[in-house]
Short mmCIF file of C-alpha atoms in Angstrom, two decimals:
data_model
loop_
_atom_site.label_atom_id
_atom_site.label_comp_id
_atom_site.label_asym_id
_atom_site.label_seq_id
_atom_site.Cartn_x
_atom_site.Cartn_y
_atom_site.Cartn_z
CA UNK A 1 0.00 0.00 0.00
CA UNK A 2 2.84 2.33 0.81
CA UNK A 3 4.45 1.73 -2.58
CA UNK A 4 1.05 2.35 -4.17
CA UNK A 5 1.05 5.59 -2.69
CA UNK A 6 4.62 6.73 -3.91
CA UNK A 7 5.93 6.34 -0.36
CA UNK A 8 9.66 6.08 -0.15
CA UNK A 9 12.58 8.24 -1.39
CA UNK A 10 12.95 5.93 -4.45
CA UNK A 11 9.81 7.29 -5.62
CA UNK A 12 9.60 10.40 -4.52
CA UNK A 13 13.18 11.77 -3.85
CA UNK A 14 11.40 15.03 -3.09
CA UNK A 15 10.49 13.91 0.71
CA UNK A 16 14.16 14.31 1.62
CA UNK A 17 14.02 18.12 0.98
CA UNK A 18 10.58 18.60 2.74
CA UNK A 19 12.29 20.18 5.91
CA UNK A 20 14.26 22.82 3.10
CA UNK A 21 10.88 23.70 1.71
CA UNK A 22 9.16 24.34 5.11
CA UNK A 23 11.75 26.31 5.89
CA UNK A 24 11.47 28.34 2.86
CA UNK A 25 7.23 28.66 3.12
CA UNK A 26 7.77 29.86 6.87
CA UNK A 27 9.86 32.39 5.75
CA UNK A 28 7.54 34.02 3.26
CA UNK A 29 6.28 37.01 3.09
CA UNK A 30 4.38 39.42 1.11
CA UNK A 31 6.47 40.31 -1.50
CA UNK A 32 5.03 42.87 -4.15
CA UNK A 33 1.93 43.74 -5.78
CA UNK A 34 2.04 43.50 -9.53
CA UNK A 35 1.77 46.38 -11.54
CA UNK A 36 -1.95 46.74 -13.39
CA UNK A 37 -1.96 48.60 -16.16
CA UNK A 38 -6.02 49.08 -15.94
CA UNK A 39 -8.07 49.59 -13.16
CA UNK A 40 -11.41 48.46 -14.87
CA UNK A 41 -10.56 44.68 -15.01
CA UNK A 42 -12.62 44.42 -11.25
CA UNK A 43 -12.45 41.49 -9.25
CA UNK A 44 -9.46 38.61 -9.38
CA UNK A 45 -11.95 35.34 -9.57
CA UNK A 46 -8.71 33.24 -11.17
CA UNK A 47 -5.34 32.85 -11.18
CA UNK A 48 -3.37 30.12 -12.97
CA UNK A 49 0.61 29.76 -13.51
CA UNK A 50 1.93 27.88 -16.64
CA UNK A 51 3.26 24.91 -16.16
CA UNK A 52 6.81 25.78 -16.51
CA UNK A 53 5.55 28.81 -13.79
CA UNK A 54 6.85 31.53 -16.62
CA UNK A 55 3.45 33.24 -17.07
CA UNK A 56 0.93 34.24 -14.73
CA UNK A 57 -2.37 34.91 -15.80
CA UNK A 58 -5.72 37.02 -14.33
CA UNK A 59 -9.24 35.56 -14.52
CA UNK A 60 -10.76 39.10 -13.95
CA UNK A 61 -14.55 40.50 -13.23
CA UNK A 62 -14.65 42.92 -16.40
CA UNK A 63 -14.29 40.78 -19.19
CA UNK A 64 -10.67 41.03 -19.31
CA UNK A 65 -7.39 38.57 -18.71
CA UNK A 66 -4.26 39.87 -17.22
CA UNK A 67 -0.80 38.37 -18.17
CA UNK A 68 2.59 39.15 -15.42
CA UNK A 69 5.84 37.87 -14.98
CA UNK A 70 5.55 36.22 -11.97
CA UNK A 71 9.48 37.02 -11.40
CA UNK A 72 9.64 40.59 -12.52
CA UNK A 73 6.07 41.37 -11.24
CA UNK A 74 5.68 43.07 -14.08
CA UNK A 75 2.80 43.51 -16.96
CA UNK A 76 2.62 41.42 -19.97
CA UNK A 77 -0.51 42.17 -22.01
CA UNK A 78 -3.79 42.96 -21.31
CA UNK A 79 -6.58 40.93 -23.31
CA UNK A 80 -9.39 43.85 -23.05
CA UNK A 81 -12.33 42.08 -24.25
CA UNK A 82 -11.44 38.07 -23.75
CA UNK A 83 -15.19 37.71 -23.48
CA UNK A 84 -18.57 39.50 -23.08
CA UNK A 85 -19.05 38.60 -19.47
CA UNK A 86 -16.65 37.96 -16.10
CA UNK A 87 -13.85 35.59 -16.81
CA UNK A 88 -14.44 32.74 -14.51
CA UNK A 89 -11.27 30.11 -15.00
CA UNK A 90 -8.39 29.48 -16.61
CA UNK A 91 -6.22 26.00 -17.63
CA UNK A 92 -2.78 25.89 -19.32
CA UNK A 93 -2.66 22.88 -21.92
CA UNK A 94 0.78 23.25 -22.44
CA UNK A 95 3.10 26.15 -21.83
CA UNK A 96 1.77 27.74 -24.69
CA UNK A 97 -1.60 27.07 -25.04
CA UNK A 98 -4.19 28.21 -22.60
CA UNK A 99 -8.34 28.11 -22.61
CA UNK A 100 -11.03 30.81 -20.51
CA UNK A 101 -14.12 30.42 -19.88
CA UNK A 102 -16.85 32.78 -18.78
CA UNK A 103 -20.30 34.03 -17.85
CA UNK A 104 -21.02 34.47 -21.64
CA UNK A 105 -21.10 30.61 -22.18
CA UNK A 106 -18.65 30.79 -23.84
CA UNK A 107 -14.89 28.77 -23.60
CA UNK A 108 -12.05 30.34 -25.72
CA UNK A 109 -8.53 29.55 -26.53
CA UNK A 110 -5.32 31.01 -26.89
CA UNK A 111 -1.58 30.90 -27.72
CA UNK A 112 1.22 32.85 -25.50
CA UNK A 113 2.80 33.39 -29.16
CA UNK A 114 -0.41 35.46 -30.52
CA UNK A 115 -2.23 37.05 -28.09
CA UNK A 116 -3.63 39.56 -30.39
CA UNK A 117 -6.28 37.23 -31.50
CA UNK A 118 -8.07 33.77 -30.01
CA UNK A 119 -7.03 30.06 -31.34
CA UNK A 120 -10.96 29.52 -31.42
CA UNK A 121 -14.03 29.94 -29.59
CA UNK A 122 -16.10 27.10 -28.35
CA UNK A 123 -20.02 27.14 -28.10
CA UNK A 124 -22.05 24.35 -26.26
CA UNK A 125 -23.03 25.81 -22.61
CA UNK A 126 -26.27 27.42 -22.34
CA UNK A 127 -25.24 29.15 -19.10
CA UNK A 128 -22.21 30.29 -16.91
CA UNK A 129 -19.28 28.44 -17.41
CA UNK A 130 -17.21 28.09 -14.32
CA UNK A 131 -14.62 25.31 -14.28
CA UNK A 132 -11.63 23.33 -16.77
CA UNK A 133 -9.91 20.74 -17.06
CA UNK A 134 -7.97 18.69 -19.23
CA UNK A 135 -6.61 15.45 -20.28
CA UNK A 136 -3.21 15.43 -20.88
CA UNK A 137 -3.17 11.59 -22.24
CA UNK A 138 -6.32 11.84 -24.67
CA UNK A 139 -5.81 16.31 -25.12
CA UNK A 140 -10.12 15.77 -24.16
CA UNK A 141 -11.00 19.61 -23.08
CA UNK A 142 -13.43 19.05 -19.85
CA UNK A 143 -15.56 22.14 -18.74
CA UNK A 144 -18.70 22.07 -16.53
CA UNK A 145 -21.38 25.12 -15.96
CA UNK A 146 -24.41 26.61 -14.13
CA UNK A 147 -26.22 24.90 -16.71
CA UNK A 148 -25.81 21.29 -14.79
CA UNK A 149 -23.23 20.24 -18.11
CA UNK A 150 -20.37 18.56 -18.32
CA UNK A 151 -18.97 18.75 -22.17
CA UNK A 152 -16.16 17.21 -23.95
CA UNK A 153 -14.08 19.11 -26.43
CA UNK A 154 -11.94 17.41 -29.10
CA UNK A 155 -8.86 19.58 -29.31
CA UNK A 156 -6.96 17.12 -31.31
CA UNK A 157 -9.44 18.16 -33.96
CA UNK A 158 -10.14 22.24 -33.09
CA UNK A 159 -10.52 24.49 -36.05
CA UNK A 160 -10.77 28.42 -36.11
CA UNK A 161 -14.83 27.24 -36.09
CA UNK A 162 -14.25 25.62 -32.73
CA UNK A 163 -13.51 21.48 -31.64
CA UNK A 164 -16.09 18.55 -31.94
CA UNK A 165 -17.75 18.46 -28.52
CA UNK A 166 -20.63 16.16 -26.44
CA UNK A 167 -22.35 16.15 -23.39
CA UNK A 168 -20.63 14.27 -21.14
CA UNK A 169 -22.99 14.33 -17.62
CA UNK A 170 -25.37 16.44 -16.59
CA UNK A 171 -26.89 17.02 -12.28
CA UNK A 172 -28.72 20.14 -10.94
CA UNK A 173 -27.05 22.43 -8.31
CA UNK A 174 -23.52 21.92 -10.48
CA UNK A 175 -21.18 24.20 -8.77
CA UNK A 176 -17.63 22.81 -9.26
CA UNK A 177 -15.96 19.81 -11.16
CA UNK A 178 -12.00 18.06 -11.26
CA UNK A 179 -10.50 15.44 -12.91
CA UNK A 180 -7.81 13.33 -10.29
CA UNK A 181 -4.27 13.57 -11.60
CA UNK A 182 -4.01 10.25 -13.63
CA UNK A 183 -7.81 11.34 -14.69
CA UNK A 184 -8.78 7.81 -13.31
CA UNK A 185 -12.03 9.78 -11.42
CA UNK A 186 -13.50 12.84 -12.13
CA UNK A 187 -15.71 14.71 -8.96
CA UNK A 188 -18.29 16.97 -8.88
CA UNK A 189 -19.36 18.92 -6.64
CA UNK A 190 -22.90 20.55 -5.88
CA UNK A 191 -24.52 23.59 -4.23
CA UNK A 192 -27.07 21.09 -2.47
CA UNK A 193 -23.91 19.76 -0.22
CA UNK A 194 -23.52 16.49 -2.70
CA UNK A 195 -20.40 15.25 -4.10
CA UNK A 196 -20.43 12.64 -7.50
CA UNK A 197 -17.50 10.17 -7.99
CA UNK A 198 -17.20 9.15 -11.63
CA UNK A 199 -14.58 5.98 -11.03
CA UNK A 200 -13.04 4.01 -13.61
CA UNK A 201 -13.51 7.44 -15.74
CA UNK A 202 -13.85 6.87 -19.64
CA UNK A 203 -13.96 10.35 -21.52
CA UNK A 204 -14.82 8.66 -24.86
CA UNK A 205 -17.82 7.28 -23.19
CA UNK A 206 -21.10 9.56 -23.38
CA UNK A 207 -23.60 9.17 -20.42
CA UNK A 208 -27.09 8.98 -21.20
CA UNK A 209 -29.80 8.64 -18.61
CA UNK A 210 -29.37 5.47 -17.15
CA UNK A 211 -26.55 4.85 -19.12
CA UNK A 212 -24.37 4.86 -15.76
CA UNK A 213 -23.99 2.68 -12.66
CA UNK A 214 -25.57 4.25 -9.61
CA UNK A 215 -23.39 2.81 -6.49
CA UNK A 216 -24.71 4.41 -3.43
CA UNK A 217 -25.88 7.94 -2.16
CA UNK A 218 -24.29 8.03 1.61
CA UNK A 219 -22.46 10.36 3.82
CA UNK A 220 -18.68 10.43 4.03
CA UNK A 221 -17.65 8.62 7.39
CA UNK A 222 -14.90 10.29 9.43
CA UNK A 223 -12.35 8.55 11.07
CA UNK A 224 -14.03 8.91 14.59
CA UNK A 225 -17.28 7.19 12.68
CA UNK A 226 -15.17 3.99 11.91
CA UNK A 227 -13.66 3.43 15.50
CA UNK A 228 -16.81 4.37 16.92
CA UNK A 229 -18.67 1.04 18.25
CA UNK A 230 -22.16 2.44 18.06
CA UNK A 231 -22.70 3.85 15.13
CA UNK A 232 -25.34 2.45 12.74
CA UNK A 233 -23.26 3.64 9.54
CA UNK A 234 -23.63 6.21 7.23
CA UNK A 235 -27.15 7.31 6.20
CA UNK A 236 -28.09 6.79 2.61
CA UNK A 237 -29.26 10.36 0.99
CA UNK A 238 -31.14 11.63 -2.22
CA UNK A 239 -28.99 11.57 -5.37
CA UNK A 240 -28.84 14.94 -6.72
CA UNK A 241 -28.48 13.31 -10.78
CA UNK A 242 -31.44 14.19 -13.43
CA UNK A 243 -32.85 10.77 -13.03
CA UNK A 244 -33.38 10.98 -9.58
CA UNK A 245 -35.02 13.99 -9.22
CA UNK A 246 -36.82 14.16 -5.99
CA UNK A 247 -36.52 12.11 -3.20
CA UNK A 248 -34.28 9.41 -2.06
CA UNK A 249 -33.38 6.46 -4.38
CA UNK A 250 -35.56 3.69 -4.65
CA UNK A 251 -34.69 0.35 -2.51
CA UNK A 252 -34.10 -1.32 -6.02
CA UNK A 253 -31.01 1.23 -6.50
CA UNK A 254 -29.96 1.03 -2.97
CA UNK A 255 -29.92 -2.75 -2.70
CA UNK A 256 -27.76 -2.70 -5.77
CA UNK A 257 -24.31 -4.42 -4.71
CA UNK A 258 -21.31 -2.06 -5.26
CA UNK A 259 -19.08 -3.56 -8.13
CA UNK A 260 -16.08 -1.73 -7.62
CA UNK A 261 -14.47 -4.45 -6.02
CA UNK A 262 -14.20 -6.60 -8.46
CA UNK A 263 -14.26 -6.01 -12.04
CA UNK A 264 -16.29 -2.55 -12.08
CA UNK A 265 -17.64 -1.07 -14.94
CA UNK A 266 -16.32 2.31 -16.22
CA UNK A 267 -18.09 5.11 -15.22
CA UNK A 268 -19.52 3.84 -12.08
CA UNK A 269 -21.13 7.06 -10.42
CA UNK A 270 -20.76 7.17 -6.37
CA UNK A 271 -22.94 9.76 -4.50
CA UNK A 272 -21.75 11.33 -1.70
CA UNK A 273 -22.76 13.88 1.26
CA UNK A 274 -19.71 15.37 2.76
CA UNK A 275 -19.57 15.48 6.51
CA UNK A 276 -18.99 18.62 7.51
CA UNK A 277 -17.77 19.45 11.36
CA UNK A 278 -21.07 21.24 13.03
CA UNK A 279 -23.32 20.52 10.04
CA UNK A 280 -24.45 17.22 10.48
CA UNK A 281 -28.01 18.82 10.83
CA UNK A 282 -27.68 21.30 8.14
CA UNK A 283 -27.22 21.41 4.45
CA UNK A 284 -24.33 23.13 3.17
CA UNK A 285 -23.05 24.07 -0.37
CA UNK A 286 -19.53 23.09 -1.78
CA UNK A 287 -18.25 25.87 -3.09
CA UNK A 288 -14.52 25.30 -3.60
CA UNK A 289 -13.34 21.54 -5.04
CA UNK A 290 -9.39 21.07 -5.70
CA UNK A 291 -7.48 17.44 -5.74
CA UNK A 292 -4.01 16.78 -3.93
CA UNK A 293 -1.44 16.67 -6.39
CA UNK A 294 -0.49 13.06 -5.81
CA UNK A 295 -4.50 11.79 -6.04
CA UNK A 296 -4.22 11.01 -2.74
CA UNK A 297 -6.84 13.27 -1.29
CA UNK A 298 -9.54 15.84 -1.88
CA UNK A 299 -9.80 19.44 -0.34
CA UNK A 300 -13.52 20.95 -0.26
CA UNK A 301 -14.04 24.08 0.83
CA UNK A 302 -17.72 24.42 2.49
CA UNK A 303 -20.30 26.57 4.01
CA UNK A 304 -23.77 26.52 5.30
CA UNK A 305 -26.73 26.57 3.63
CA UNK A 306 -27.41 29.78 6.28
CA UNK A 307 -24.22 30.89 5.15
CA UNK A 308 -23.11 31.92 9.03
CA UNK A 309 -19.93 29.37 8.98
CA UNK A 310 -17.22 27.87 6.37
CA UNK A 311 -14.85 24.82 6.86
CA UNK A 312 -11.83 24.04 4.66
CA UNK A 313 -11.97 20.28 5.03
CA UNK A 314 -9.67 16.86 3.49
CA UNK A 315 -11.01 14.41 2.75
CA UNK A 316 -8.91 10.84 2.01
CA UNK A 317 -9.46 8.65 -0.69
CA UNK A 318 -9.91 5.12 0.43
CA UNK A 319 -9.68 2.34 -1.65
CA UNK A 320 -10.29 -1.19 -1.74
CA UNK A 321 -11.99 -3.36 0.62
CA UNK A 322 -14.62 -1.16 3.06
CA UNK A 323 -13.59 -0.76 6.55
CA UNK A 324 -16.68 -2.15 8.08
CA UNK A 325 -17.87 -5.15 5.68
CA UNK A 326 -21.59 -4.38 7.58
CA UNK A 327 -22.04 -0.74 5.82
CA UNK A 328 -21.90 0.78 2.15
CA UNK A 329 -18.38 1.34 1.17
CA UNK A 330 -17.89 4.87 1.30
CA UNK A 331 -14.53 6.06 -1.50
CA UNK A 332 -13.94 9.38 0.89
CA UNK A 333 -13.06 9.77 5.18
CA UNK A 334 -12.71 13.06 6.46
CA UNK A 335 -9.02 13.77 7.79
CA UNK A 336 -8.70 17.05 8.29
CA UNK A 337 -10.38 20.36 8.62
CA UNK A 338 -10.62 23.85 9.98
CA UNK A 339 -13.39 26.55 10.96
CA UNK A 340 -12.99 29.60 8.11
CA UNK A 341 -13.36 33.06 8.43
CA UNK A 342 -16.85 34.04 6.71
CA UNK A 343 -15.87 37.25 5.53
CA UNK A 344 -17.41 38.33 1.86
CA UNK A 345 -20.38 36.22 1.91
CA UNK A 346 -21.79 35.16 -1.19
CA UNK A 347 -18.47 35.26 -3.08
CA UNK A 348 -16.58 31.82 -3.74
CA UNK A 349 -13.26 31.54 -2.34
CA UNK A 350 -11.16 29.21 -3.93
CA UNK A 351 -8.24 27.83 -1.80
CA UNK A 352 -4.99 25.24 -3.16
CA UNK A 353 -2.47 22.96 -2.34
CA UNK A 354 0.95 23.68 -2.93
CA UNK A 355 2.72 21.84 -5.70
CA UNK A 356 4.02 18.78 -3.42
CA UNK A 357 0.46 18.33 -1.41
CA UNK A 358 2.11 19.21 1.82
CA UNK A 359 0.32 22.47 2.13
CA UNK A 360 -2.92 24.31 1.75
CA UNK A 361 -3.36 28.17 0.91
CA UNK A 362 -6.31 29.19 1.74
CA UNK A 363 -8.13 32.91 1.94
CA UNK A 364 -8.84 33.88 4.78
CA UNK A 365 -10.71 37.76 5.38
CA UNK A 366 -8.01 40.09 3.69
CA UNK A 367 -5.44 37.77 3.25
CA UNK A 368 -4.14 33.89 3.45
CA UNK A 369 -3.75 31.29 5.60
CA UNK A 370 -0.92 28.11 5.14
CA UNK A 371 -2.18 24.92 6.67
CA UNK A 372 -0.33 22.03 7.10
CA UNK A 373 -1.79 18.21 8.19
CA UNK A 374 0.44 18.95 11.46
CA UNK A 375 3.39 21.04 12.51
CA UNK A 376 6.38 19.91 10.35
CA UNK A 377 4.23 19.88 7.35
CA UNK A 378 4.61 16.34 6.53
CA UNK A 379 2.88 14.26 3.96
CA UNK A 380 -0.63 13.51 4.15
CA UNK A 381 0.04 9.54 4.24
CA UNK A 382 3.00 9.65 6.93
CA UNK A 383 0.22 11.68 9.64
CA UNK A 384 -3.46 10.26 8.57
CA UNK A 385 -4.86 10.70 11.81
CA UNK A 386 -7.40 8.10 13.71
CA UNK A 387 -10.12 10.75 14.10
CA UNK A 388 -10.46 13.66 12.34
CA UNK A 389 -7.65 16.72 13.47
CA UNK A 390 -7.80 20.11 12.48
CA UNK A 391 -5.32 21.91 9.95
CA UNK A 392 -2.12 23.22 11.46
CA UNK A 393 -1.37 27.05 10.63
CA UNK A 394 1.92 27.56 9.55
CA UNK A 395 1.77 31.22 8.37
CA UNK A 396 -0.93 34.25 7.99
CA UNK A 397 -0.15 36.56 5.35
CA UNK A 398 -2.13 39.60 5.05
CA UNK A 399 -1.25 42.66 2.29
CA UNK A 400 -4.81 42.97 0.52
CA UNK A 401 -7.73 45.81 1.76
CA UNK A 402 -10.28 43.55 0.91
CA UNK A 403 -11.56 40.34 0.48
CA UNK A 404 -9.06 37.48 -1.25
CA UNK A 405 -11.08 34.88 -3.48
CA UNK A 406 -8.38 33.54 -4.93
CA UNK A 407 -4.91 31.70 -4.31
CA UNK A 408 -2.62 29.70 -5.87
CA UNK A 409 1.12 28.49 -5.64
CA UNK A 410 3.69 28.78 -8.61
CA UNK A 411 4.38 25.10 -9.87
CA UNK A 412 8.26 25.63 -9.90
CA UNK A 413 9.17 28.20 -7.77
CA UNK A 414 8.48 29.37 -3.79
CA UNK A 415 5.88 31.73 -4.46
CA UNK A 416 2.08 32.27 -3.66
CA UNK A 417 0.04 34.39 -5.14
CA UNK A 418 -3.90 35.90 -4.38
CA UNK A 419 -6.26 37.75 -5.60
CA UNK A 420 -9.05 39.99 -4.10
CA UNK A 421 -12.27 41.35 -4.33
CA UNK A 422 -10.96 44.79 -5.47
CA UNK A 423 -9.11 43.66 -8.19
CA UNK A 424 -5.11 43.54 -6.77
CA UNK A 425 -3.00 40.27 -7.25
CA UNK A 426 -0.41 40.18 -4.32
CA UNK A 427 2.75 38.06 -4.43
CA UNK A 428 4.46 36.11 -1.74
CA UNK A 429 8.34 35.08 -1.38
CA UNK A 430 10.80 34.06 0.94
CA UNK A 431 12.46 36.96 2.47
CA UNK A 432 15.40 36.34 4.97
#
């Protein structure tokens, strides 16, 4: 199992310099603000380094996207109209090519080498679009909307007229969606408190009604849930998915045996209600869904339906065998988590881990918060917990005058950046 997991310095030489890069996080500090050449672009809802963490780019309010050295700090272009509506995301394909998408419906893509003009717009949403992603192996163009859609774009075959798309999945209440790092699962998350697993994922594969699996709709057990003697098991819940619209699923579904452990069919859809410390009782809305780097984990950011309270919470991925043979096996166990500050409500903050999964940035009021699983910042597998622990805080950075919705770390070098509600992108660097 611990091979499986790329424990062990012959897979993953980088745990031998963890105590280097701590040392370098927990000397960080606010380092500039980057120069804007505009002060109509509005509110930072995005940011997103390249790959080789060369470019950074601006998801901005106003219809526009901002490009910046991340070294320099200074301006690389403006694109003044990238669409008709706010820019919502951004994904790097390669370290050239890059995609938006925004509250015009619309997805669009570009090339760092001509700026002045897009690659190609894509049409298929019929409302906001708010997420990306991509498949390296297959170059499959994921994106997911307000509209409940999933859609799958063929870039291997775009033309100035756009790329071959289909609907891919479709569930009310969509709010967020991310493929796992080998794209093996894709998740979904919902503004009802639900989270969909799509295991054994198959892009090529378009799902009809019915066409897919249903496993089980249940709540997430925590770690205190499995050691705990008198508990009856997880609850089974409504699925949130257009063919079950109201009400919970019928005994014929839930009586259903789970065939992911043995030979499980692709696209088997799992159903999930998050627990959520203090909300047991109360819905809540998932309004912030990123994966651990390595696939090992998820990180949900969540608040309640009365919107008085937010939790950053991790969530393991468990596979195999269930825990208890006596209760639905449940793919996710609450690890982690910590109480957020609910400053700016009604705006999605959307929090990251850093490039080697051993941290969390997270907004917090006017600034950021870096979270560890405990005080050394170790790996998530070398300090899983027995009952659920809260986050460690390593550092608070504040530099913004208003709200921060947005974080992310650079993918090559120690640096953080974050965005705000007023429209400034802060960076952060060692500083000794």
């Amino acid at each position: 199992r611990g091979r499986c997991l790329g424990r062990g310095a012959a897979v993953d030489p980088a745990r031998d310099t963890f105590g280097a890069m701590t040392g370098l996080y927990g000397a960080i500090q606010p380092a500039d603000s980057v120069s804007l050449s505009t002060r109509t672009h509005g509110a930072v809802f995005n940011l997103e380094y390249s790959p080789d963490g060369s470019v950074l780019t601006v998801a901005c309010e106003q219809t526009e996207v901002l490009l910046f050295d991340p070294i320099s700090s200074k301006h690389i272009k403006t694109l003044s109209e990238a669409h008709e509506d706010c820019v919502n995301n951004i994904r790097f394909l390669d370290n050239r090519l890059f995609a938006t998408c925004s509250d015009d419906t619309t997805i669009a893509l570009w090339d760092l080498r001509k700026l002045n003009t897009k690659v190609c717009t894509l049409h298929g949403h019929t409302s906001w679009v708010k997420n990306i992603e991509y498949d390296t192996n297959t170059r499959l163009l994921v994106t997911s909307g307000f509209d409940g859609n999933v859609i799958i774009w063929d870039t291997n075959r775009c033309t100035e007229d756009g790329c071959p798309h289909k609907k891919f999945f479709h569930t009310r209440f969509l709010m967020r969606m991310r493929l796992t790092p080998d794209c093996s699962k894709m998740l979904i998350s919902t503004s009802s408190g639900y989270l969909l697993i799509l295991h054994d994922l198959d892009l090529n594969k378009s799902l009809e009604v019915g066409s897919y699996p249903i496993l089980r709709a249940r709540r997430t057990t925590s770690s205190s849930d499995i050691t705990s003697s008198g508990s009856s098991g997880p609850r089974a819940v409504g699925s949130p998915c257009h063919q079950n619209n109201s009400g919970p699923p019928s005994e014929k579904t839930l009586s259903r045996p789970s065939q992911r452990e043995g030979g499980s069919p692709r696209n088997s859809l799992e159903v999930l209600t998050p627990e959520v410390p203090g909300e047991r009782d109360r819905g809540n809305c998932i309004t912030s869904l990123q994966l651990h780097p390595k696939g090992w984990a998820t990180l949900l950011r969540c608040s309640s339906n009365t919107d008085d309270q937010e939790w950053t919470c991790v969530y393991e991925f468990q596979e195999g065998a269930p825990v208890r043979p006596v209760s639905p096996r449940c793919s996710l166990r609450l690890t982690h988590c910590i109480e957020e500050a609910n400053v700016g409500r009604g705006y999605i903050k959307e929090l990251c881990f850093s490039p080697d999964g051993r941290m969390i940035s997270s907004p917090h009021g006017f600034g950021i918060r870096l979270l560890g699983f405990d005080a050394h910042c170790s790996e998530l597998v070398d300090c899983l917990p027995r009952e659920a622990s809260p986050l460690r805080e390593i550092r608070s950075l504040y530099s913004h005058n208003d709200v921060v919705l947005t974080t992310k770390f650079s993918p090559t070098h120690c640096q953080i950046a974050s965005g705000c509600l007023s429209g400034r992108v802060s960076l952060y660097q060692p500083k000794f």
